[in-house]
Amino acid sequence: KAGVTQTPRYLIKTRGQQVTLSCSPISGHRSVSWYQQTPGQGLQFLFEYFSETQRNKGNFPGRFSGRQFSNSRSEMNVSTLELGDSALYLCASSFPSRRRNTGELFFGEGSRLTVL
Amino acid sequence: DAKTTQPTSMDCAEGRAANLPCNHSTISGNEYVYWYRQIHSQGPQYIIHGLKNNETNEMASLIITEDRKSSTLILPHATLRDTAVYYCIVRVQGFKTIFGAGTRLFVKA
């Protein structure tokens, strides 16, 4: 079974630009979560999508947005990039099911964004 | 905010058991304890989770105290490849997973 796939793996942008990151979850997983990881702040929760709806949201400004498609693939977008947005952006998928009742997250390798 | 407290770092000799503690004194009755680890520059990896009973899988054992206010992750025979940051998390099924700072485990030869 293929794991969580994130693209691109590395990218460099300049301040003021915008960026779109993509995440393909494990087949059958319907929930996708996004995290930002920086050396100073650690792993910070951005948002979670389930069945194309944003179910949970972290404390990030409106420049950070996301969406989920009907095939569960997800994208996140950061507009008007700032230097502080340089980070590893991680996507995780899960198969939330009351019957199975596990909910563990499966992470991709991340997209490393550098803002110059 | 993270609801767990973990030591910043720990050392363990290769081949010995690594016991990583976690305090979650405000845990609610329906919150699970999850453990993940992150090896440098990779995405976090799920290890194990539990509600109130002790759990064991091929990677580790999870011991949860009877009052559920703390738990211990046990790696029975640590190897150099177990050097990583270990995160203890409490969450309700279906709610967002909040990571704390974790414990940096160094396994030494």
Short mmCIF file of C-alpha atoms in Angstrom, two decimals:
data_model
loop_
_atom_site.label_atom_id
_atom_site.label_comp_id
_atom_site.label_asym_id
_atom_site.label_seq_id
_atom_site.Cartn_x
_atom_site.Cartn_y
_atom_site.Cartn_z
CA LYS A 1 0.00 0.00 0.00
CA ALA A 2 1.49 3.35 -0.99
CA GLY A 3 2.15 5.78 1.82
CA VAL A 4 1.32 9.46 2.07
CA THR A 5 2.85 11.36 -0.81
CA GLN A 6 3.73 15.02 -0.62
CA THR A 7 4.85 17.22 -3.48
CA PRO A 8 7.06 19.05 -4.03
CA ARG A 9 9.67 17.79 -1.56
CA TYR A 10 11.73 20.98 -1.70
CA LEU A 11 11.00 24.46 -2.94
CA ILE A 12 12.39 27.96 -2.69
CA LYS A 13 10.24 31.07 -2.87
CA THR A 14 10.74 34.75 -2.25
CA ARG A 15 8.85 37.00 0.12
CA GLY A 16 5.45 38.03 -1.14
CA GLN A 17 4.98 35.02 -3.38
CA GLN A 18 2.44 32.30 -2.77
CA VAL A 19 2.89 28.55 -2.67
CA THR A 20 0.69 25.49 -3.04
CA LEU A 21 1.62 22.15 -1.52
CA SER A 22 -0.03 18.88 -2.37
CA CYS A 23 -0.76 15.77 -0.34
CA SER A 24 -2.06 12.41 -1.52
CA PRO A 25 -3.27 10.32 1.41
CA ILE A 26 -3.12 6.58 1.79
CA SER A 27 -5.81 4.92 -0.29
CA GLY A 28 -9.04 4.72 1.69
CA HIS A 29 -8.06 7.38 4.20
CA ARG A 30 -10.54 10.23 4.35
CA SER A 31 -8.92 12.56 6.87
CA VAL A 32 -5.94 14.74 6.05
CA SER A 33 -4.12 16.95 8.55
CA TRP A 34 -1.42 19.53 7.92
CA TYR A 35 1.40 20.55 10.26
CA GLN A 36 4.17 23.14 10.15
CA GLN A 37 7.48 22.22 11.75
CA THR A 38 10.17 24.75 12.57
CA PRO A 39 13.18 24.42 14.89
CA GLY A 40 11.80 27.05 17.23
CA GLN A 41 8.12 26.09 17.39
CA GLY A 42 8.18 22.35 16.80
CA LEU A 43 5.18 20.66 15.20
CA GLN A 44 2.28 23.08 14.91
CA PHE A 45 -1.17 21.95 13.82
CA LEU A 46 -2.51 23.87 10.83
CA PHE A 47 -5.82 22.25 9.89
CA GLU A 48 -7.62 18.99 9.29
CA TYR A 49 -9.97 18.03 6.50
CA PHE A 50 -12.47 15.21 6.42
CA SER A 51 -14.75 14.49 3.48
CA GLU A 52 -13.86 17.84 1.84
CA THR A 53 -14.75 19.83 4.97
CA GLN A 54 -12.37 21.58 7.32
CA ARG A 55 -13.04 19.92 10.65
CA ASN A 56 -10.34 21.45 12.85
CA LYS A 57 -8.14 24.51 12.58
CA GLY A 58 -5.00 25.66 14.36
CA ASN A 59 -3.91 29.19 15.26
CA PHE A 60 -2.47 30.37 11.98
CA PRO A 61 -3.27 33.56 10.06
CA GLY A 62 -5.65 33.56 7.14
CA ARG A 63 -2.72 33.47 4.72
CA PHE A 64 -2.69 29.75 5.37
CA SER A 65 -5.54 27.90 3.71
CA GLY A 66 -6.32 24.45 2.50
CA ARG A 67 -8.84 22.30 0.76
CA GLN A 68 -9.65 18.68 0.17
CA PHE A 69 -10.95 17.13 -3.01
CA SER A 70 -13.50 14.38 -3.47
CA ASN A 71 -10.70 11.81 -3.88
CA SER A 72 -9.34 12.89 -0.44
CA ARG A 73 -6.26 14.52 -1.92
CA SER A 74 -5.50 17.80 -0.21
CA GLU A 75 -3.69 21.02 -0.95
CA MET A 76 -2.56 23.81 1.29
CA ASN A 77 -1.76 27.30 0.15
CA VAL A 78 0.27 30.04 1.77
CA SER A 79 -0.12 33.51 0.29
CA THR A 80 2.11 36.55 0.72
CA LEU A 81 5.00 34.49 1.99
CA GLU A 82 7.10 35.76 4.88
CA LEU A 83 10.58 34.70 5.94
CA GLY A 84 9.09 33.02 8.99
CA ASP A 85 7.08 30.68 6.80
CA SER A 86 10.26 28.75 6.04
CA ALA A 87 9.53 25.33 7.48
CA LEU A 88 8.89 21.68 6.88
CA TYR A 89 5.20 21.21 6.04
CA LEU A 90 3.92 17.79 6.92
CA CYS A 91 0.75 16.10 5.82
CA ALA A 92 -0.81 13.16 7.64
CA SER A 93 -3.73 10.95 6.72
CA SER A 94 -5.89 8.77 8.89
CA PHE A 95 -8.86 6.48 8.61
CA PRO A 96 -11.22 7.66 11.30
CA SER A 97 -13.69 4.94 12.03
CA ARG A 98 -15.76 4.42 15.13
CA ARG A 99 -15.77 0.72 14.58
CA ARG A 100 -12.04 0.46 14.19
CA ASN A 101 -11.45 3.25 16.72
CA THR A 102 -7.77 3.81 16.08
CA GLY A 103 -7.20 7.11 14.33
CA GLU A 104 -3.43 6.96 14.17
CA LEU A 105 -1.81 9.42 11.80
CA PHE A 106 0.38 8.36 8.90
CA PHE A 107 2.77 11.10 7.87
CA GLY A 108 4.39 11.92 4.58
CA GLU A 109 8.04 12.99 4.27
CA GLY A 110 7.07 16.63 4.08
CA SER A 111 7.63 19.61 1.81
CA ARG A 112 10.55 21.77 2.83
CA LEU A 113 9.86 25.42 2.01
CA THR A 114 12.55 28.05 2.07
CA VAL A 115 11.49 31.68 1.79
CA LEU A 116 14.21 34.12 0.77
CA ASP B 1 -1.98 23.38 23.75
CA ALA B 2 -0.23 20.07 24.41
CA LYS B 3 -1.63 18.31 27.47
CA THR B 4 1.45 16.22 28.24
CA THR B 5 4.80 16.74 29.97
CA GLN B 6 7.90 14.84 28.90
CA PRO B 7 11.60 15.10 29.78
CA THR B 8 13.54 17.10 27.23
CA SER B 9 16.12 14.40 26.57
CA MET B 10 17.22 10.95 27.69
CA ASP B 11 20.12 8.61 27.04
CA CYS B 12 19.99 4.85 26.69
CA ALA B 13 22.66 2.23 26.06
CA GLU B 14 22.25 0.12 22.97
CA GLY B 15 20.60 -3.21 23.77
CA ARG B 16 19.05 -1.96 26.98
CA ALA B 17 15.41 -1.06 27.52
CA ALA B 18 14.48 2.58 26.97
CA ASN B 19 11.74 3.80 29.31
CA LEU B 20 10.23 7.11 28.25
CA PRO B 21 7.87 8.70 30.78
CA CYS B 22 4.94 11.01 30.08
CA ASN B 23 2.71 12.92 32.46
CA HIS B 24 -0.87 13.68 31.44
CA SER B 25 -2.50 14.56 34.74
CA THR B 26 -5.49 16.35 33.15
CA ILE B 27 -6.44 13.49 30.84
CA SER B 28 -10.16 12.95 30.39
CA GLY B 29 -11.92 9.61 30.48
CA ASN B 30 -12.36 9.39 26.73
CA GLU B 31 -8.88 10.54 25.75
CA TYR B 32 -6.37 8.10 24.36
CA VAL B 33 -2.62 8.18 24.87
CA TYR B 34 -0.66 8.05 21.61
CA TRP B 35 3.06 7.79 21.02
CA TYR B 36 4.87 8.85 17.87
CA ARG B 37 8.51 9.26 17.05
CA GLN B 38 10.35 11.38 14.54
CA ILE B 39 13.72 10.45 13.20
CA HIS B 40 15.69 13.42 11.92
CA SER B 41 14.15 15.09 8.86
CA GLN B 42 11.47 12.43 8.42
CA GLY B 43 7.74 12.57 9.09
CA PRO B 44 6.60 11.34 12.52
CA GLN B 45 5.89 7.63 12.81
CA TYR B 46 3.06 6.11 14.84
CA ILE B 47 4.27 3.73 17.55
CA ILE B 48 1.41 2.70 19.81
CA HIS B 49 -1.68 3.96 21.61
CA GLY B 50 -3.92 2.97 24.50
CA LEU B 51 -6.85 4.02 26.63
CA LYS B 52 -6.40 2.37 30.02
CA ASN B 53 -4.97 -1.10 29.50
CA ASN B 54 -1.32 -1.77 28.86
CA GLU B 55 -0.57 -2.35 25.19
CA THR B 56 2.22 -4.11 23.31
CA ASN B 57 3.07 -4.36 19.65
CA GLU B 58 6.11 -5.23 17.59
CA MET B 59 7.70 -1.87 18.26
CA ALA B 60 7.06 -1.11 21.90
CA SER B 61 5.01 -1.50 25.06
CA LEU B 62 2.80 1.14 26.62
CA ILE B 63 2.23 1.10 30.36
CA ILE B 64 -0.56 3.38 31.62
CA THR B 65 -0.98 3.94 35.35
CA GLU B 66 -4.25 2.97 36.95
CA ASP B 67 -5.26 6.61 37.48
CA ARG B 68 -4.25 7.30 33.84
CA LYS B 69 -2.29 10.38 34.85
CA SER B 70 0.96 9.08 33.45
CA SER B 71 2.34 6.49 31.07
CA THR B 72 5.63 4.96 30.01
CA LEU B 73 6.71 3.91 26.57
CA ILE B 74 9.13 1.00 26.66
CA LEU B 75 11.46 0.09 23.82
CA PRO B 76 12.64 -3.31 25.06
CA HIS B 77 16.00 -3.51 23.27
CA ALA B 78 17.00 -0.08 22.02
CA THR B 79 19.16 0.16 18.90
CA LEU B 80 21.01 3.10 17.40
CA ARG B 81 18.16 3.45 14.91
CA ASP B 82 15.80 4.25 17.79
CA THR B 83 17.53 7.60 18.29
CA ALA B 84 14.70 10.05 17.64
CA VAL B 85 12.29 12.52 19.21
CA TYR B 86 9.43 10.72 20.93
CA TYR B 87 6.08 12.46 21.30
CA CYS B 88 3.42 11.54 23.83
CA ILE B 89 -0.02 12.86 22.92
CA VAL B 90 -3.49 12.63 24.42
CA ARG B 91 -6.46 13.03 22.14
CA VAL B 92 -10.08 12.19 21.67
CA GLN B 93 -10.86 10.19 18.57
CA GLY B 94 -11.67 12.50 15.73
CA PHE B 95 -10.14 15.58 17.31
CA LYS B 96 -6.98 17.32 16.26
CA THR B 97 -3.66 15.87 17.36
CA ILE B 98 -1.49 18.39 19.17
CA PHE B 99 2.22 17.63 19.49
CA GLY B 100 4.34 18.89 22.38
CA ALA B 101 8.11 19.25 22.41
CA GLY B 102 8.72 15.53 22.93
CA THR B 103 11.71 13.69 24.38
CA ARG B 104 14.93 13.47 22.42
CA LEU B 105 16.22 9.92 22.98
CA PHE B 106 19.90 9.25 22.32
CA VAL B 107 20.82 5.59 22.03
CA LYS B 108 24.56 5.16 22.55
CA ALA B 109 26.77 2.27 21.51
#
